[in-house]
Short mmCIF file of C-alpha atoms and ligand atoms in Angstrom, two decimals:
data_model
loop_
_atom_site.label_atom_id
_atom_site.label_comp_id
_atom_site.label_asym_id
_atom_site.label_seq_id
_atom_site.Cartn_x
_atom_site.Cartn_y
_atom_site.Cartn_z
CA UNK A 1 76.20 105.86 115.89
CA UNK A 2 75.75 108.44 118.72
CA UNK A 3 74.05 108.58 122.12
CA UNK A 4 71.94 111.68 122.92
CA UNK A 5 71.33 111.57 126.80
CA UNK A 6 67.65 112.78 127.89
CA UNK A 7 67.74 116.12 129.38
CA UNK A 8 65.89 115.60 132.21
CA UNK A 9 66.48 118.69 134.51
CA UNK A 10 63.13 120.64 133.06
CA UNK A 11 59.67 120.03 134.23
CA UNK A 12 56.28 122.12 132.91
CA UNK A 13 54.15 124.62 134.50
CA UNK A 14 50.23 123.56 135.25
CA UNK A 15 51.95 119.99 136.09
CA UNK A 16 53.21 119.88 139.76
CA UNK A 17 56.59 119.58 139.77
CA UNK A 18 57.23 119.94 135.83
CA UNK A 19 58.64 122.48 133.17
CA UNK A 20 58.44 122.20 129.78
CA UNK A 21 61.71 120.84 128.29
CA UNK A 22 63.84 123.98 127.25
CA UNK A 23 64.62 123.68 123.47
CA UNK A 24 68.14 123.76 122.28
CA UNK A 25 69.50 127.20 121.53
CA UNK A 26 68.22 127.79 117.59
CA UNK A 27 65.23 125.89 118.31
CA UNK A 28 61.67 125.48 119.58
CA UNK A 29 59.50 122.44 119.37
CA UNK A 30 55.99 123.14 117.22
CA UNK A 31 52.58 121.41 118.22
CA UNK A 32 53.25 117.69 118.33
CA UNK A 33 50.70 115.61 116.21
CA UNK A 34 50.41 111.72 117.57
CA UNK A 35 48.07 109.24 115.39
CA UNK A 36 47.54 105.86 117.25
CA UNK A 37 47.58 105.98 121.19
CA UNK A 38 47.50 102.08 121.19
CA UNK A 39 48.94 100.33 124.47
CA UNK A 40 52.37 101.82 123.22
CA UNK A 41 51.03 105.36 121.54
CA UNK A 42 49.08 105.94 124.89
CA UNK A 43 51.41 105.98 127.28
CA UNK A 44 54.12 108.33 124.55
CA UNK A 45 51.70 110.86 124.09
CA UNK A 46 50.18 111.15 127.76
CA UNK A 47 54.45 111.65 128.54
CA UNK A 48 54.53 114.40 125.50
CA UNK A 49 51.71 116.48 127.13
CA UNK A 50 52.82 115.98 130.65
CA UNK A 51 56.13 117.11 129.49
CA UNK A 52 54.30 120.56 128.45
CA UNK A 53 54.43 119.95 124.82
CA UNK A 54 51.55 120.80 122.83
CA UNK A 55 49.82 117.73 122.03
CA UNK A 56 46.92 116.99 119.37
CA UNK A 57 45.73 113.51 119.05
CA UNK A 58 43.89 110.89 116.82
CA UNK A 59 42.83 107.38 117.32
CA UNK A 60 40.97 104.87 115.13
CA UNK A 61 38.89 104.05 118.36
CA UNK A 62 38.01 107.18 119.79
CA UNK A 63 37.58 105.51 123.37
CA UNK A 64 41.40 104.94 123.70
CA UNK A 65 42.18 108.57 123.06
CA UNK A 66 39.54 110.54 125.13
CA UNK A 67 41.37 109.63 128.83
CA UNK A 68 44.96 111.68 127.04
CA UNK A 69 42.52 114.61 127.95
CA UNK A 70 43.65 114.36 131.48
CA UNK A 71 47.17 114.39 130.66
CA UNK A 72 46.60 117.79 128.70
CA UNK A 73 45.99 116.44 124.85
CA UNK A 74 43.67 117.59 122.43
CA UNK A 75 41.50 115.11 120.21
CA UNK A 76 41.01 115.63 116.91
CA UNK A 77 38.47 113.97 114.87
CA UNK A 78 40.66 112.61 112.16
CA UNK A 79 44.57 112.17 110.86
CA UNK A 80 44.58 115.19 109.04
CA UNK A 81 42.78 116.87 111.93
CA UNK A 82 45.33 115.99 114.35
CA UNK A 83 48.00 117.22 111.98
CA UNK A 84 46.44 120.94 111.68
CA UNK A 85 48.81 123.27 113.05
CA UNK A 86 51.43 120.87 114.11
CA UNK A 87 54.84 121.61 112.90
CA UNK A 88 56.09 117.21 113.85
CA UNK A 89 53.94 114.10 113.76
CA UNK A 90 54.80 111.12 115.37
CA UNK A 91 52.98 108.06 114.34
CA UNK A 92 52.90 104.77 116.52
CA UNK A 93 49.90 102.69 114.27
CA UNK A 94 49.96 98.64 114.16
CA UNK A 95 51.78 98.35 111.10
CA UNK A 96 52.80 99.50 107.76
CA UNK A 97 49.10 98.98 105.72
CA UNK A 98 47.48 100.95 109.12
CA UNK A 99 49.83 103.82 108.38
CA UNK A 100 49.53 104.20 105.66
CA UNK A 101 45.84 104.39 105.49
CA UNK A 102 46.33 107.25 108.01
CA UNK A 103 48.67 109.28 105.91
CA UNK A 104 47.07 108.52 102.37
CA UNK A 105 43.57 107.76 103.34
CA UNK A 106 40.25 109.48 103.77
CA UNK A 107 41.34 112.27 105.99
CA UNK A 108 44.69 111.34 105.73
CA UNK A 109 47.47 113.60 107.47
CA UNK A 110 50.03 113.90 105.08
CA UNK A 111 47.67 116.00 101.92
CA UNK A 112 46.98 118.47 105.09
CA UNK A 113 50.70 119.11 106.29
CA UNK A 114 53.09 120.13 104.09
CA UNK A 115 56.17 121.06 105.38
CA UNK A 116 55.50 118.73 108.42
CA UNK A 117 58.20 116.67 110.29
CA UNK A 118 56.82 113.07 110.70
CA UNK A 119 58.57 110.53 113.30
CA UNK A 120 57.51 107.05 112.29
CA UNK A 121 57.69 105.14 115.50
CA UNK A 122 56.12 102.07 114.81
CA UNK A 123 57.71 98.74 113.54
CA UNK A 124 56.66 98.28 110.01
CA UNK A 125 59.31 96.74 108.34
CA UNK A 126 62.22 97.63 105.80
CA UNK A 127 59.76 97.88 102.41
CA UNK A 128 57.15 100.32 104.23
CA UNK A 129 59.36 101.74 105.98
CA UNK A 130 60.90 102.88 102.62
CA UNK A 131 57.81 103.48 100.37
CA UNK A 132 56.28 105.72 103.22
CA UNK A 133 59.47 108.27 103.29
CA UNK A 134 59.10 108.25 99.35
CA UNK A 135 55.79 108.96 99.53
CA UNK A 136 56.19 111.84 102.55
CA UNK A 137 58.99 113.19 100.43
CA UNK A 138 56.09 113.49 97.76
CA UNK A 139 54.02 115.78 99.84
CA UNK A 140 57.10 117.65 100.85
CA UNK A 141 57.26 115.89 103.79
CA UNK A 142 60.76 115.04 105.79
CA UNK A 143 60.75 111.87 107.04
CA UNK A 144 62.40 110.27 110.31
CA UNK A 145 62.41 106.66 110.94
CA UNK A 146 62.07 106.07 114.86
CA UNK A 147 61.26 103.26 115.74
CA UNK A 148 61.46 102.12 119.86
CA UNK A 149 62.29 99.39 121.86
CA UNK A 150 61.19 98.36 124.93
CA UNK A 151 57.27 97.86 125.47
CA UNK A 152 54.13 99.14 127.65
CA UNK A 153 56.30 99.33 131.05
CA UNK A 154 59.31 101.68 129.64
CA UNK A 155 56.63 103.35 128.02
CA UNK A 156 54.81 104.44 130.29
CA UNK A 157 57.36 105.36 132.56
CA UNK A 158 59.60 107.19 129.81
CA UNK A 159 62.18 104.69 129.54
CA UNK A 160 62.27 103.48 125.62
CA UNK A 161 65.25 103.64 123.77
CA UNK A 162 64.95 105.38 120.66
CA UNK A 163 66.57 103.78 117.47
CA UNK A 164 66.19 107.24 115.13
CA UNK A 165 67.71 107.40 111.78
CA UNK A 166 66.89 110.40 108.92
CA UNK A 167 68.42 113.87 108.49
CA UNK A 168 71.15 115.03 110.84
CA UNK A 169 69.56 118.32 111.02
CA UNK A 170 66.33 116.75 112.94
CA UNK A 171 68.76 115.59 115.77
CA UNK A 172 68.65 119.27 117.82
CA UNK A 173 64.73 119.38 117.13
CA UNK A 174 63.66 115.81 118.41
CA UNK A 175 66.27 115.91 121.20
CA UNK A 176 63.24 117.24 124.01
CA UNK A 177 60.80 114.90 121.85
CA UNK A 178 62.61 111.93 122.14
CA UNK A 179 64.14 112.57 126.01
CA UNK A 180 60.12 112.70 127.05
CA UNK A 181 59.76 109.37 125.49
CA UNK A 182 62.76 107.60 126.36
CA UNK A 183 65.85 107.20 128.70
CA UNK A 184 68.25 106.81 125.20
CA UNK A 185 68.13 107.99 121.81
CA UNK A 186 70.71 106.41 119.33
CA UNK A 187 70.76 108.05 115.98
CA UNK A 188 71.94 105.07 113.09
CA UNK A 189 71.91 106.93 109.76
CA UNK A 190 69.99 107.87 107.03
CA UNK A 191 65.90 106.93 107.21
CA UNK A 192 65.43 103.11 107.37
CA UNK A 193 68.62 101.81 109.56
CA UNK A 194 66.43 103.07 112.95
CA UNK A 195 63.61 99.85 111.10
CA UNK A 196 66.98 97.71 110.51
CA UNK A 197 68.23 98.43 113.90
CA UNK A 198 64.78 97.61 115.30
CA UNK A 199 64.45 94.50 113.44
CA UNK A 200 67.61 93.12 114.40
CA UNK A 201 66.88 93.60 117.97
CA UNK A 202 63.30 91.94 117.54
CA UNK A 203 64.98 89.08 115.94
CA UNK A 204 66.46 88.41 119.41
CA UNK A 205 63.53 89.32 120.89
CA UNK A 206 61.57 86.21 119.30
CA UNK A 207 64.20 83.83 119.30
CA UNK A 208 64.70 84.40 123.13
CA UNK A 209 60.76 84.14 123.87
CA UNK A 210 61.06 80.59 121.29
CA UNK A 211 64.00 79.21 123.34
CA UNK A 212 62.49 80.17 126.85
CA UNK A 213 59.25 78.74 125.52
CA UNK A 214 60.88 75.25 124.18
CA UNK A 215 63.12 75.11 127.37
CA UNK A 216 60.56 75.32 129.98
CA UNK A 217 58.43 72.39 127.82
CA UNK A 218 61.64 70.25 127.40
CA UNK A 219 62.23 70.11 131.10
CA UNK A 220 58.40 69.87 131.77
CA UNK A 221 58.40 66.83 129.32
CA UNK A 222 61.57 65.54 130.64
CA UNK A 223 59.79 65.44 134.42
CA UNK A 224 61.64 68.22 135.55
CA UNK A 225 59.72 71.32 137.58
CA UNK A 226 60.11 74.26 135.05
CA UNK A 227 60.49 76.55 138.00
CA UNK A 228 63.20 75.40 139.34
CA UNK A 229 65.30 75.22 135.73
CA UNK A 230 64.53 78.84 135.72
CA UNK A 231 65.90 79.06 139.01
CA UNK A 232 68.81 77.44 138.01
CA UNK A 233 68.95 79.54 134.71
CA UNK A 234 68.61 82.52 136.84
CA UNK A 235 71.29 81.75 138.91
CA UNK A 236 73.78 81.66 135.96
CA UNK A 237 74.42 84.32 132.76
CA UNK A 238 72.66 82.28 130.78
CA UNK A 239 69.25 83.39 132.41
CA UNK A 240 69.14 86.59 130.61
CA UNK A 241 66.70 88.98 132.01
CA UNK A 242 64.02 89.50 129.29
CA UNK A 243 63.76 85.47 129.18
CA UNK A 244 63.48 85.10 132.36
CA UNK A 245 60.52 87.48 132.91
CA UNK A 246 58.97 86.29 129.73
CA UNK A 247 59.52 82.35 131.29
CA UNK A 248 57.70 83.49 134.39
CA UNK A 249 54.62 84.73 132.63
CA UNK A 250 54.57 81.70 130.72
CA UNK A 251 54.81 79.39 133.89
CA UNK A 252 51.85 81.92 134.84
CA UNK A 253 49.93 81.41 132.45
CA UNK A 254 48.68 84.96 132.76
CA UNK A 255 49.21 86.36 128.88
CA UNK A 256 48.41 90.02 129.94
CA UNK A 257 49.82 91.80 126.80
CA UNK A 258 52.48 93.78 127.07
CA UNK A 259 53.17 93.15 123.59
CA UNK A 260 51.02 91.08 121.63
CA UNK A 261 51.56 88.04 120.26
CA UNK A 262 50.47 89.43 116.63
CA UNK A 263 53.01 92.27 116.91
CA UNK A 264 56.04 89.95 117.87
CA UNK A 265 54.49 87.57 115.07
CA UNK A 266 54.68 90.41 112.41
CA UNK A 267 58.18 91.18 113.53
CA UNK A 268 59.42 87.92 112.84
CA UNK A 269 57.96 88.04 109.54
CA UNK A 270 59.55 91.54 108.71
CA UNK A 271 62.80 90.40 109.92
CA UNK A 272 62.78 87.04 107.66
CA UNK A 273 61.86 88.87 105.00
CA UNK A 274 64.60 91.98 105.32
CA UNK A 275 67.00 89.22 105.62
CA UNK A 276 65.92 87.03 102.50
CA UNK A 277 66.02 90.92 100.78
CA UNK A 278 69.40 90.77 102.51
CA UNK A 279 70.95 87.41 100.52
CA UNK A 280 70.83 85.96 104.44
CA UNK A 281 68.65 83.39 105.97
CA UNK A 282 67.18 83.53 110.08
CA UNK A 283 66.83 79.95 110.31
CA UNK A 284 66.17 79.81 113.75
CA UNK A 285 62.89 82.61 113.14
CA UNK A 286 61.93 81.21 110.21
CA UNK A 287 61.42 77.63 111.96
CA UNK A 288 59.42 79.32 114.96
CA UNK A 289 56.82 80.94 112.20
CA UNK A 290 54.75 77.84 111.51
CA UNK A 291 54.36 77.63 115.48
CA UNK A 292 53.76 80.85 116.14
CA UNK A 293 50.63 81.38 113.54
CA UNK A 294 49.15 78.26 115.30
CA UNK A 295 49.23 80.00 118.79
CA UNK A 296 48.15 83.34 117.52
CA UNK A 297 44.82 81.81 115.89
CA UNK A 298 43.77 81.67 119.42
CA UNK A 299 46.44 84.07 121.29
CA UNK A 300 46.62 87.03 118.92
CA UNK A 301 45.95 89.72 120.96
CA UNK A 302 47.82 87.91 124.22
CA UNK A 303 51.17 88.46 125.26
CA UNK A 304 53.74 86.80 122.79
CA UNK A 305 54.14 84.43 126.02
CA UNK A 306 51.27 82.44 124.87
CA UNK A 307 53.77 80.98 122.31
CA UNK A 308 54.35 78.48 125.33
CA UNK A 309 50.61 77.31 124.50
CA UNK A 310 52.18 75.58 121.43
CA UNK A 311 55.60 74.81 122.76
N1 NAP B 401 53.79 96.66 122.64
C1 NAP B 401 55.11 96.64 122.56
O1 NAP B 401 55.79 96.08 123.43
C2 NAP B 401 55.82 97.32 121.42
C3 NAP B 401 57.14 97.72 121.61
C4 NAP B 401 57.82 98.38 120.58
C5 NAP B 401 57.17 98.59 119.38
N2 NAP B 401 55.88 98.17 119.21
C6 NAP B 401 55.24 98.43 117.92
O2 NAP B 401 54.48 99.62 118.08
C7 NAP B 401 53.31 99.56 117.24
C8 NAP B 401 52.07 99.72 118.11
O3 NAP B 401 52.07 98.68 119.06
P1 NAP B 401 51.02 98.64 120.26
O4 NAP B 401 51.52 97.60 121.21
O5 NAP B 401 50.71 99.99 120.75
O6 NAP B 401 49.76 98.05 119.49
P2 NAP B 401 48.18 98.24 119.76
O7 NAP B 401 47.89 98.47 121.19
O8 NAP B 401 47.56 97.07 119.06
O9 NAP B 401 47.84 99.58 118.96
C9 NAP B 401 47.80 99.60 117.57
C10 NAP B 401 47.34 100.95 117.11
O10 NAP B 401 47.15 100.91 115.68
C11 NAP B 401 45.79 101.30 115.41
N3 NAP B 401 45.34 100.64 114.18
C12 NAP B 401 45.42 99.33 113.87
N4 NAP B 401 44.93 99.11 112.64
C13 NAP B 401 44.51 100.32 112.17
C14 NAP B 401 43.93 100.76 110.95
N5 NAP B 401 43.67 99.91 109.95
N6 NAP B 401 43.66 102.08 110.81
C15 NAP B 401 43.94 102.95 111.80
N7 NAP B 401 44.47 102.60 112.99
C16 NAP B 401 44.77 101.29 113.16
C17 NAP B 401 45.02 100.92 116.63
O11 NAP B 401 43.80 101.62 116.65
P3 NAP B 401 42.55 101.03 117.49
O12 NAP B 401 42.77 101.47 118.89
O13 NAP B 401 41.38 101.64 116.83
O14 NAP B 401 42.58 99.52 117.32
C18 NAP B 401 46.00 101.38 117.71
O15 NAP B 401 46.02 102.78 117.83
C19 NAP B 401 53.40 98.22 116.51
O16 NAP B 401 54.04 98.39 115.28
C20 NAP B 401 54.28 97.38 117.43
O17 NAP B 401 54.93 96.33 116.75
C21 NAP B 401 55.18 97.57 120.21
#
């Protein structure tokens, strides 16, 4: 596992206060393709164009793509219109059935690229993570498996951490890709340890937002203000920081997404499943499941916070 530091020294011209990033000696970084500016996408490809790189777009919704204009991006009227003279592709879609539909589909991207470099950013799992790089690798396609962490804030202002994994020979390439999305980029291994990696870390990620959730209704039920056990909580290492901010916007009640509730949900699916494929068992995730349909019926598309709904 290695750590490739941002370069952050270069800003781009017709942005105040920006130059492009310089590529590493050997290489130059083609058009940059991005399919799905969701509330994640969005934000990665508005940084891509600010950084100077050239930027073509598509979105399912054409309304969540037109304001990347201002940032510099181009949209294109379909996948394999955004992939038309782009030499990488990054796509950040819902899940694995969405992207594939985009690469495979009517106007899909990867019949109209050959040759192309595509950065799968999303999280979508072990099994699609897999059949997608056989299938790229069918169209003559090389295949990186990217996946982030971190949500909508970090994304916005640059600060993911990218968990890449694929051929060593992408590394120099991506480096200015991945420093304009992220403070971090940790390479794992071949394609498909970047989805482990990911995964594992979104394990955590729901069992955390479970315990917060159960903790804050345990002392609410015992008679006890929540507020002040996350006070307490805060005041010792057991209040770790992501709980703590998701126990505030539960005691909110404001479920804003920052990353919705069927997202996290399809995570902890994808990570009991990898696990089962595994020979092991996440019996702590696979418990919070039946719970955590039941909120998203109503809470779907609110912040995985609304798990407290249930709790
Ligand atoms: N939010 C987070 O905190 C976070 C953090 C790390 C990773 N992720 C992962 O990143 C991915 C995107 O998350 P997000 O928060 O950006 O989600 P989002 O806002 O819901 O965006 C989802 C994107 O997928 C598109 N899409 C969905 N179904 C589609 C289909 N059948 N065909 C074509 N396009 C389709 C949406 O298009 P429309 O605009 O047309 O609906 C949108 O561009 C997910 O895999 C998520 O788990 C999220």
């Amino acid at each position: 596992m290695s750590t490739d530091l941002p370069d952050r020294q270069h800003t781009a011209p017709g942005h105040p206060g920006r130059r492009p990033p310089a590529p590493r000696p050997g290489t130059a970084t083609p058009p940059i393709a991005f399919v799905g500016t969701g509330r994640m996408g969005g934000p990665m490809a508005a940084n891509l164009a600010r950084a100077g790189f050239d930027v073509q777009v598509w979105n399912r919704t054409p309304d969540r793509a037109a304001p990347l204009t201002g940032a510099g991006a181009v949209v294109a009227p379909s996948p394999a219109g955004a992939v038309r003279g782009a030499g990488i592709l990054i796509t950040m879609l819902a899940d694995g059935p969405a992207t594939e539909q985009a690469a495979t589909g009517p106007d899909g991207f990867l019949p109209a690229a050959p040759g192309l470099i595509w950065v799968q950013m999303a999280t979508i799992g072990a099994d699609w993570t897999a059949r997608l790089a056989r299938t790229a690798a069918r169209h003559g396609v090389t295949f990186v498996d990217a996946p982030v962490s971190g949500s909508e804030g970090p994304a916005r202002a640059g600060q993911l951490v990218v968990l890449a994994s694929g051929p060593d020979r992408m590394r120099a390439l991506l480096a200015p890709v991945f420093g304009a999305l992220g403070r971090a980029t940790v390479w794992l291994g071949p394609a498909g340890d970047g989805t482990s990696a990911k995964l594992v870390l979104n394990n955590w990620l729901v069992d955390l937002a479970e315990t917060t959730a159960e903790t804050l209704s345990f002392a609410r039920r015992l008679g006890l203000d929540p507020g002040a056990i996350v006070d307490l909580l805060q005041s010792t290492p057991l209040g770790s920081p992501y709980a703590m901010q998701k126990a505030a916007t539960m005691l909110t009640g404001d479920f804003t997404p920052a990353f919705a509730l069927r997202h996290a949900l399809k995570d902890a699916e994808l990570a009991v499943q990898a696990a089962q494929a595994s020979g092991t068992e996440l019996a702590l995730t696979q418990a919070l499941l039946p719970r955590w349909r039941h909120a998203a019926e109503r809470h779907a598309d609110d912040d995985l916070a609304a798990v407290y709904t249930t709790a």
